[in-house]
Short mmCIF file of C-alpha atoms in Angstrom, two decimals:
data_model
loop_
_atom_site.label_atom_id
_atom_site.label_comp_id
_atom_site.label_asym_id
_atom_site.label_seq_id
_atom_site.Cartn_x
_atom_site.Cartn_y
_atom_site.Cartn_z
CA MET A 1 -50.42 -6.75 -10.58
CA MET A 2 -48.04 -5.17 -8.07
CA GLY A 3 -47.74 -8.51 -6.29
CA LYS A 4 -46.48 -10.12 -9.49
CA VAL A 5 -44.12 -7.24 -10.16
CA ASN A 6 -42.69 -7.45 -6.65
CA LYS A 7 -42.16 -11.19 -7.01
CA ASN A 8 -40.38 -10.71 -10.33
CA ILE A 9 -38.13 -8.03 -8.87
CA LEU A 10 -37.40 -10.30 -5.89
CA TYR A 11 -36.41 -13.17 -8.19
CA LEU A 12 -34.35 -10.82 -10.38
CA VAL A 13 -32.46 -9.27 -7.47
CA LEU A 14 -31.96 -12.56 -5.64
CA GLY A 15 -30.74 -14.33 -8.77
CA GLN A 16 -28.34 -11.51 -9.59
CA VAL A 17 -26.98 -11.26 -6.05
CA ILE A 18 -26.21 -15.00 -5.97
CA SER A 19 -24.72 -14.92 -9.48
CA VAL A 20 -22.58 -11.84 -8.78
CA PHE A 21 -21.48 -13.30 -5.44
CA GLY A 22 -20.41 -16.53 -7.16
CA GLY A 23 -18.56 -14.61 -9.86
CA ALA A 24 -16.78 -12.36 -7.35
CA ILE A 25 -15.64 -15.36 -5.28
CA LEU A 26 -14.44 -17.12 -8.45
CA ARG A 27 -12.41 -14.11 -9.64
CA PHE A 28 -10.97 -13.60 -6.15
CA ALA A 29 -9.91 -17.25 -5.84
CA LEU A 30 -8.26 -17.24 -9.26
CA SER A 31 -6.43 -13.96 -8.61
CA LEU A 32 -4.96 -15.33 -5.37
CA TYR A 33 -4.14 -18.62 -7.11
CA VAL A 34 -2.23 -16.83 -9.88
CA LEU A 35 -0.32 -14.73 -7.35
CA ASP A 36 0.51 -17.79 -5.23
CA LYS A 37 1.71 -19.82 -8.23
CA THR A 38 3.71 -17.13 -10.02
CA GLY A 39 4.55 -14.62 -7.31
CA ARG A 40 4.52 -12.01 -10.06
CA ALA A 41 2.31 -8.96 -9.88
CA ASP A 42 2.84 -8.15 -13.58
CA ILE A 43 1.31 -11.48 -14.71
CA PHE A 44 -1.56 -10.99 -12.26
CA ALA A 45 -2.19 -7.44 -13.53
CA THR A 46 -2.01 -8.57 -17.17
CA ILE A 47 -4.60 -11.30 -16.65
CA LEU A 48 -6.92 -8.87 -14.88
CA ALA A 49 -6.48 -6.34 -17.69
CA ILE A 50 -7.23 -8.95 -20.37
CA SER A 51 -10.31 -10.13 -18.48
CA SER A 52 -11.70 -6.56 -18.52
CA ILE A 53 -11.56 -6.28 -22.34
CA PRO A 54 -14.92 -8.08 -22.94
CA VAL A 55 -16.82 -5.02 -21.68
CA LEU A 56 -16.42 -3.85 -25.28
CA PHE A 57 -18.69 -6.76 -26.30
CA ALA A 58 -21.57 -5.43 -24.18
CA PRO A 59 -23.44 -3.87 -27.16
CA ILE A 60 -23.59 -7.34 -28.75
CA GLY A 61 -25.15 -8.63 -25.53
CA GLY A 62 -27.60 -5.74 -25.71
CA ALA A 63 -28.61 -6.66 -29.26
CA ILE A 64 -29.15 -10.26 -28.16
CA ALA A 65 -31.21 -9.06 -25.18
CA ASP A 66 -33.55 -7.17 -27.53
CA ARG A 67 -34.19 -10.24 -29.72
CA PHE A 68 -34.45 -13.18 -27.34
CA ASP A 69 -36.30 -14.16 -24.17
CA ARG A 70 -34.42 -12.34 -21.39
CA ARG A 71 -35.32 -14.86 -18.70
CA LEU A 72 -33.93 -17.67 -20.84
CA LEU A 73 -30.78 -15.63 -21.52
CA MET A 74 -30.16 -15.09 -17.78
CA VAL A 75 -30.59 -18.81 -17.08
CA LEU A 76 -28.30 -19.83 -19.96
CA MET A 77 -25.61 -17.36 -18.91
CA ASP A 78 -25.51 -18.67 -15.35
CA ILE A 79 -25.42 -22.27 -16.62
CA THR A 80 -22.54 -21.28 -18.92
CA ASN A 81 -20.72 -19.72 -15.95
CA ALA A 82 -21.23 -22.94 -13.97
CA VAL A 83 -19.83 -25.04 -16.85
CA LEU A 84 -16.78 -22.75 -17.17
CA ALA A 85 -16.23 -23.00 -13.40
CA VAL A 86 -16.29 -26.82 -13.61
CA ILE A 87 -13.75 -26.70 -16.48
CA LEU A 88 -11.56 -24.44 -14.32
CA PHE A 89 -11.80 -26.97 -11.51
CA PHE A 90 -10.38 -29.73 -13.72
CA ILE A 91 -7.72 -27.46 -15.24
CA LEU A 92 -6.41 -26.54 -11.80
CA GLY A 93 -6.30 -30.24 -10.93
CA LEU A 94 -4.35 -31.20 -14.07
CA THR A 95 -2.11 -28.23 -14.86
CA ASP A 96 -0.85 -24.88 -13.59
CA SER A 97 -1.25 -23.25 -17.01
CA ILE A 98 -1.72 -19.53 -16.42
CA VAL A 99 -2.63 -19.13 -20.09
CA MET A 100 -5.60 -21.51 -19.73
CA ILE A 101 -6.73 -19.74 -16.56
CA GLY A 102 -6.48 -16.39 -18.35
CA LEU A 103 -8.49 -17.74 -21.31
CA LEU A 104 -11.29 -19.02 -19.09
CA LEU A 105 -11.35 -15.75 -17.15
CA PHE A 106 -11.72 -14.01 -20.51
CA LEU A 107 -14.68 -16.25 -21.42
CA LEU A 108 -16.27 -15.66 -18.01
CA SER A 109 -15.90 -11.91 -18.56
CA ILE A 110 -17.60 -12.17 -21.96
CA VAL A 111 -20.59 -13.88 -20.35
CA GLY A 112 -20.60 -11.18 -17.67
CA SER A 113 -20.55 -8.40 -20.26
CA PHE A 114 -23.70 -9.90 -21.81
CA ASP A 115 -25.43 -10.28 -18.43
CA THR A 116 -25.57 -6.58 -17.42
CA PRO A 117 -27.50 -5.29 -20.46
CA VAL A 118 -29.95 -8.19 -20.19
CA VAL A 119 -30.72 -7.32 -16.57
CA THR A 120 -30.92 -3.53 -17.07
CA ALA A 121 -33.12 -4.03 -20.14
CA SER A 122 -35.49 -6.25 -18.12
CA ILE A 123 -36.16 -3.78 -15.29
CA PRO A 124 -38.33 -1.32 -17.33
CA LEU A 125 -40.55 -4.27 -18.31
CA LEU A 126 -41.16 -5.25 -14.68
CA VAL A 127 -41.92 -1.92 -12.98
CA LYS A 128 -43.76 1.33 -13.63
CA LYS A 129 -41.76 4.26 -15.00
CA ASP A 130 -41.98 6.21 -11.74
CA GLN A 131 -40.39 3.26 -9.90
CA LEU A 132 -37.30 3.00 -12.10
CA GLU A 133 -34.97 5.06 -9.88
CA GLN A 134 -36.03 3.13 -6.78
CA ILE A 135 -35.61 -0.33 -8.35
CA ASN A 136 -32.38 0.54 -10.19
CA GLY A 137 -31.03 1.87 -6.90
CA LEU A 138 -32.02 -1.32 -5.10
CA VAL A 139 -30.45 -3.56 -7.76
CA ASN A 140 -27.23 -1.49 -7.80
CA ALA A 141 -27.04 -1.47 -4.00
CA VAL A 142 -27.41 -5.22 -3.51
CA LEU A 143 -24.97 -5.99 -6.32
CA SER A 144 -22.43 -3.52 -4.91
CA MET A 145 -22.84 -5.08 -1.49
CA SER A 146 -22.23 -8.53 -2.99
CA ASN A 147 -18.99 -7.30 -4.57
CA VAL A 148 -17.86 -5.83 -1.23
CA VAL A 149 -18.73 -8.88 0.87
CA ALA A 150 -17.56 -11.58 -1.58
CA PRO A 151 -13.79 -10.81 -1.37
CA ILE A 152 -13.96 -10.85 2.44
CA ILE A 153 -15.70 -14.22 2.56
CA GLY A 154 -13.62 -15.44 -0.39
CA GLY A 155 -10.37 -14.65 1.45
CA ILE A 156 -11.48 -16.64 4.50
CA LEU A 157 -12.71 -19.60 2.45
CA TYR A 158 -9.62 -19.58 0.21
CA SER A 159 -7.34 -20.05 3.21
CA ILE A 160 -9.55 -22.89 4.50
CA LEU A 161 -10.65 -24.71 1.33
CA GLY A 162 -8.16 -23.72 -1.37
CA ALA A 163 -8.88 -22.57 -4.94
CA GLN A 164 -10.40 -25.78 -6.33
CA LYS A 165 -13.10 -26.21 -3.67
CA LEU A 166 -13.89 -22.50 -3.84
CA ILE A 167 -14.42 -22.82 -7.60
CA VAL A 168 -16.87 -25.68 -6.99
CA GLY A 169 -18.69 -23.40 -4.55
CA SER A 170 -18.97 -20.68 -7.20
CA ALA A 171 -20.41 -23.23 -9.66
CA VAL A 172 -23.08 -24.10 -7.09
CA PHE A 173 -23.93 -20.40 -6.76
CA PHE A 174 -24.33 -20.08 -10.54
CA ILE A 175 -26.64 -23.10 -10.70
CA LEU A 176 -28.72 -21.80 -7.78
CA ALA A 177 -29.04 -18.40 -9.54
CA ALA A 178 -30.17 -20.14 -12.74
CA ILE A 179 -32.86 -22.07 -10.83
CA ILE A 180 -34.19 -18.88 -9.21
CA GLU A 181 -34.25 -17.06 -12.55
CA THR A 182 -36.50 -19.72 -14.06
CA PHE A 183 -39.31 -18.30 -11.88
CA LEU A 184 -39.03 -14.88 -13.55
CA ARG A 185 -41.86 -13.73 -15.78
CA ILE A 186 -40.51 -11.08 -18.16
CA PRO A 187 -42.79 -9.91 -20.99
CA PHE A 188 -41.38 -11.05 -24.33
CA GLU A 189 -42.64 -10.42 -27.82
CA LYS A 190 -40.82 -12.44 -30.45
CA ARG A 191 -39.72 -10.40 -33.46
CA PRO A 192 -39.06 -12.06 -36.85
CA MET A 193 -35.50 -12.28 -38.23
CA GLU A 194 -35.85 -11.75 -41.96
CA SER A 195 -32.16 -12.01 -42.86
CA GLY A 196 -30.71 -14.59 -40.50
CA VAL A 197 -29.40 -14.26 -36.93
CA LEU A 198 -26.00 -12.70 -37.72
CA SER A 199 -27.31 -10.17 -40.23
CA THR A 200 -30.25 -9.26 -37.99
CA LEU A 201 -28.03 -8.70 -34.93
CA THR A 202 -25.61 -6.63 -37.03
CA GLY A 203 -28.50 -4.51 -38.27
CA ASP A 204 -29.80 -4.17 -34.70
CA LEU A 205 -26.39 -2.97 -33.53
CA LYS A 206 -26.33 -0.31 -36.26
CA ASP A 207 -29.85 0.77 -35.29
CA GLY A 208 -28.78 1.05 -31.65
CA PHE A 209 -25.73 3.20 -32.44
CA ARG A 210 -27.87 5.31 -34.77
CA GLU A 211 -30.40 5.90 -32.00
CA VAL A 212 -27.64 6.90 -29.57
CA ARG A 213 -26.27 9.36 -32.13
CA ASN A 214 -29.64 10.85 -33.09
CA ASN A 215 -31.28 11.04 -29.67
CA ARG A 216 -29.84 14.15 -28.03
CA ILE A 217 -30.88 13.17 -24.50
CA ILE A 218 -29.47 9.64 -24.72
CA PHE A 219 -26.20 10.78 -26.31
CA ASN A 220 -25.68 13.50 -23.70
CA SER A 221 -26.56 11.11 -20.86
CA ILE A 222 -23.96 8.59 -22.05
CA LEU A 223 -21.39 11.39 -22.28
CA ILE A 224 -22.09 12.59 -18.74
CA ALA A 225 -22.08 9.02 -17.36
CA ALA A 226 -18.66 8.46 -18.95
CA LEU A 227 -17.33 11.72 -17.48
CA ILE A 228 -18.51 10.67 -13.99
CA ASN A 229 -16.34 7.57 -14.24
CA PHE A 230 -13.49 9.46 -15.91
CA THR A 231 -13.26 11.99 -13.06
CA LEU A 232 -14.90 10.97 -9.79
CA SER A 233 -14.78 7.15 -10.09
CA ALA A 234 -11.15 7.19 -11.23
CA PHE A 235 -10.22 9.53 -8.37
CA PHE A 236 -11.87 7.31 -5.76
CA ILE A 237 -10.26 4.15 -7.17
CA VAL A 238 -6.70 5.49 -7.62
CA GLY A 239 -6.43 8.85 -5.84
CA VAL A 240 -8.17 8.05 -2.55
CA PRO A 241 -5.87 5.12 -1.58
CA ILE A 242 -2.87 7.40 -2.21
CA VAL A 243 -4.43 10.21 -0.16
CA LEU A 244 -5.12 7.86 2.75
CA ARG A 245 -1.86 5.93 2.71
CA VAL A 246 0.73 8.51 1.61
CA VAL A 247 -0.70 11.90 2.53
CA LEU A 248 -2.58 11.04 5.74
CA GLN A 249 -0.17 8.18 6.62
CA ALA A 250 -3.13 6.04 7.66
CA SER A 251 -2.55 2.79 9.55
CA ASP A 252 -3.90 -0.45 8.09
CA THR A 253 -7.04 -0.13 10.22
CA VAL A 254 -7.70 3.53 9.38
CA TYR A 255 -6.93 2.85 5.71
CA GLY A 256 -9.49 0.04 5.68
CA ILE A 257 -12.07 2.22 7.44
CA GLY A 258 -11.56 5.03 4.91
CA LEU A 259 -12.04 2.79 1.88
CA SER A 260 -14.99 0.97 3.48
CA VAL A 261 -16.77 4.25 4.27
CA ILE A 262 -16.43 5.41 0.66
CA SER A 263 -17.74 2.06 -0.62
CA LEU A 264 -20.61 2.21 1.85
CA SER A 265 -21.48 5.77 0.76
CA THR A 266 -21.98 4.66 -2.86
CA ILE A 267 -24.18 1.80 -1.65
CA LEU A 268 -26.22 4.16 0.54
CA GLY A 269 -26.60 6.53 -2.40
CA ALA A 270 -28.02 3.65 -4.45
CA ILE A 271 -30.38 2.54 -1.66
CA PHE A 272 -31.84 6.02 -1.17
CA THR A 273 -31.94 6.99 -4.84
CA GLY A 274 -35.75 6.81 -4.93
CA ILE A 275 -35.95 9.39 -2.12
CA PHE A 276 -33.20 11.79 -3.18
CA THR A 277 -34.14 11.91 -6.87
CA LYS A 278 -37.74 13.04 -6.26
CA LYS A 279 -36.68 16.68 -6.63
CA LEU A 280 -33.95 15.96 -9.15
CA ARG A 281 -34.64 17.14 -12.70
CA ILE A 282 -32.57 16.85 -15.83
CA ASN A 283 -32.05 20.63 -16.02
CA ASN A 284 -30.77 20.86 -12.43
CA LEU A 285 -28.61 17.73 -12.49
CA TYR A 286 -25.51 19.93 -12.86
CA LYS A 287 -25.97 21.12 -9.25
CA MET A 288 -24.83 17.71 -7.97
CA PHE A 289 -21.59 18.04 -9.95
CA THR A 290 -21.13 21.58 -8.65
CA LEU A 291 -21.61 20.42 -5.06
CA SER A 292 -19.21 17.49 -5.61
CA GLY A 293 -16.55 19.85 -6.98
CA LEU A 294 -16.93 22.25 -4.04
CA LEU A 295 -16.73 19.34 -1.56
CA LEU A 296 -13.51 18.18 -3.24
CA ILE A 297 -12.07 21.65 -2.73
CA LEU A 298 -13.10 21.49 0.95
CA MET A 299 -11.48 18.03 1.17
CA ASN A 300 -8.34 19.54 -0.31
CA VAL A 301 -8.28 22.26 2.34
CA GLY A 302 -8.53 19.59 5.04
CA LEU A 303 -5.60 17.68 3.52
CA MET A 304 -3.41 20.78 3.88
CA PHE A 305 -3.25 20.04 7.64
CA ALA A 306 -1.55 16.65 6.97
CA GLY A 307 2.05 16.11 8.07
CA ASN A 308 1.70 15.53 11.82
CA PRO A 309 -0.55 13.27 13.94
CA MET A 310 -3.07 15.97 14.78
CA GLY A 311 -3.11 17.32 11.22
CA ASN A 312 -3.60 13.81 9.85
CA MET A 313 -6.61 13.31 12.15
CA ILE A 314 -8.14 16.60 10.97
CA GLY A 315 -7.45 15.68 7.34
CA PHE A 316 -9.04 12.25 7.78
CA ALA A 317 -12.13 13.72 9.46
CA VAL A 318 -12.60 16.23 6.64
CA PHE A 319 -12.00 13.45 4.10
CA ILE A 320 -14.83 11.36 5.63
CA ILE A 321 -17.23 14.31 5.98
CA THR A 322 -16.76 15.35 2.35
CA GLY A 323 -16.21 11.90 0.83
CA ILE A 324 -19.52 10.40 2.00
CA PRO A 325 -21.79 12.88 0.18
CA ILE A 326 -19.58 12.77 -2.93
CA GLY A 327 -19.81 8.97 -3.02
CA MET A 328 -23.58 9.12 -2.57
CA MET A 329 -23.96 11.69 -5.35
CA MET A 330 -21.88 9.52 -7.72
CA SER A 331 -24.47 6.76 -7.31
CA LEU A 332 -27.43 9.13 -7.51
CA ILE A 333 -26.28 10.72 -10.77
CA SER A 334 -25.47 7.38 -12.42
CA ILE A 335 -28.75 5.74 -11.43
CA TYR A 336 -30.80 8.81 -12.39
CA LEU A 337 -29.22 8.86 -15.86
CA ILE A 338 -29.71 5.12 -16.37
CA SER A 339 -33.35 5.34 -15.25
CA MET A 340 -33.99 8.30 -17.54
CA VAL A 341 -32.53 6.48 -20.55
CA GLN A 342 -34.60 3.37 -19.69
CA ARG A 343 -37.70 5.57 -19.50
CA ILE A 344 -37.32 7.14 -22.95
CA THR A 345 -35.84 4.28 -24.97
CA PRO A 346 -38.20 2.19 -27.13
CA LYS A 347 -38.48 -1.31 -25.64
CA GLU A 348 -37.16 -2.96 -28.81
CA ASN A 349 -33.87 -1.06 -28.45
CA ILE A 350 -33.41 -0.84 -24.71
CA GLY A 351 -30.91 -3.71 -24.46
CA LYS A 352 -28.58 -2.15 -27.04
CA ILE A 353 -28.82 1.33 -25.51
CA MET A 354 -28.21 0.05 -21.97
CA ALA A 355 -25.24 -1.96 -23.21
CA THR A 356 -23.80 1.09 -24.95
CA ILE A 357 -24.07 3.31 -21.88
CA MET A 358 -22.46 0.57 -19.75
CA ALA A 359 -19.63 -0.07 -22.21
CA VAL A 360 -18.77 3.60 -22.78
CA SER A 361 -18.96 4.56 -19.10
CA GLN A 362 -16.94 1.54 -17.97
CA CYS A 363 -14.26 2.11 -20.60
CA ALA A 364 -13.86 5.66 -19.26
CA VAL A 365 -12.74 4.28 -15.88
CA PRO A 366 -9.33 2.84 -16.90
CA VAL A 367 -8.57 5.94 -18.99
CA GLY A 368 -9.28 8.12 -15.97
CA GLN A 369 -7.25 5.79 -13.74
CA ILE A 370 -4.21 6.12 -15.97
CA ILE A 371 -4.42 9.92 -15.94
CA ILE A 372 -5.03 10.06 -12.18
CA GLY A 373 -2.15 7.65 -11.65
CA PHE A 374 0.15 9.86 -13.73
CA LEU A 375 -1.08 12.94 -11.85
CA PHE A 376 -0.36 11.37 -8.44
CA LYS A 377 2.83 9.52 -9.38
CA THR A 378 5.10 11.99 -7.55
CA THR A 379 2.81 12.26 -4.53
CA THR A 380 4.30 13.54 -1.28
CA THR A 381 2.45 14.77 1.80
CA ASN A 382 1.17 17.67 -0.34
CA VAL A 383 -1.41 16.89 -3.03
CA PHE A 384 -3.10 20.27 -3.19
CA PHE A 385 -2.33 20.72 -6.90
CA GLN A 386 -3.46 17.20 -7.88
CA VAL A 387 -6.76 17.24 -5.97
CA MET A 388 -7.48 20.76 -7.21
CA ILE A 389 -7.16 19.55 -10.81
CA VAL A 390 -9.72 16.82 -10.07
CA ALA A 391 -12.05 19.33 -8.40
CA VAL A 392 -11.80 21.79 -11.31
CA SER A 393 -12.44 18.91 -13.75
CA VAL A 394 -15.64 18.03 -11.87
CA LEU A 395 -16.74 21.69 -11.96
CA LEU A 396 -16.09 21.74 -15.72
CA VAL A 397 -18.30 18.64 -16.07
CA SER A 398 -20.93 20.56 -14.08
CA GLY A 399 -20.75 23.39 -16.61
CA LEU A 400 -21.03 20.96 -19.51
CA CYS A 401 -24.00 19.22 -17.86
CA TRP A 402 -25.75 22.58 -17.45
CA TYR A 403 -25.09 23.48 -21.08
CA LEU A 404 -26.29 20.13 -22.47
CA PHE A 405 -29.52 19.96 -20.46
CA LYS A 406 -30.36 23.63 -19.75
CA ASN A 407 -33.26 23.67 -22.21
CA SER A 408 -34.54 20.19 -21.37
CA THR A 409 -37.41 19.31 -19.06
CA ASP A 410 -38.57 15.94 -17.78
CA ASP A 411 -41.84 16.36 -19.72
CA GLU A 412 -39.94 16.88 -22.97
CA ILE A 413 -37.78 13.84 -22.27
CA GLY A 414 -40.89 11.70 -22.16
CA GLU A 415 -41.58 12.66 -25.76
CA VAL A 416 -38.13 11.46 -26.91
CA SER A 417 -36.85 14.32 -29.03
CA TYR A 418 -34.46 13.42 -31.84
CA SER A 419 -32.03 15.75 -33.51
CA LYS A 420 -32.07 16.07 -37.26
CA GLU A 421 -29.26 14.53 -39.21
#
């Protein structure tokens, strides 16, 4: 049995890595193409913003994942991506229409928003419950690594091959992923649709939202996952580049090292999730937030030395020492929460619930980015006040996490306790 499970996980991970790699290269090629053709950052930013909207469609993808064969869905989605890539190839050969490129990017993003809940809903069907953290960590790590490596390789290939040939390459990746996914064996029990496809999916969506609302553990987990992205993720995406470039006056090389180390820390956190979460319990999860907040304060103290070469070196060293464990804990918390929700959610609803947690948590990122951007907009060499606000926010999330889960135990979670309406 374990041999079959391991093979399925191998096919799942390999198929997703190839698919994500192809998608990342495709998005990278198109972003550079748009910048090269227009020379306007505002158009580029607008297209990227529009292409991120389909994350709101993720719950629909979750409802579909709960009703149809998930292996077939993965294969169809990668074939659809390949077809869209081929269409993009011909569009770039016939016209420079930025509107058409934006539309196809939007369609590609819709397919992508459906893909994540299908994959996360499949994992609990392929492994034992006590393996969820380990496998979720592995899947997150390899996908994160693909997203890190793809732009590097994409940049090299773009300069050599150009956008059109790179798009053909991404189509090949999608087709290869689809072929690998045909070897998957995911348990599937067909459920009847009494009132037609549209009505059934609408009813499933309502059931999913109702379960999120009524299940105290799931609702609180989604809230905490969103707050992680609202505070820590937003700070690392927007605040850290400002800290490195403006406050610490990092050179291009040091700047790249700083960002790479943070990215690597989140990947390492995902890889070692199975080890680190052995002693983690729902009622002591708040301790990770507390530690993250205290490390941010320590980082802030280190940044106070900035302003001269020696001070900048001290600040950078403290930034690395504190940033690595914070990045690892971000991954650990997220994967632990996802695994816990997978563990307690009925299999017929897991796609919808996974899609909801992904959609809500991902939508929290741009909101946090806007606030962090506003907070750091007048940044000088002194960001003590700004970083302290972030640290205090994380400590407040720690307090909320303690309050929400203080009376919960992992044994009780297994029984799936619902609140009364």
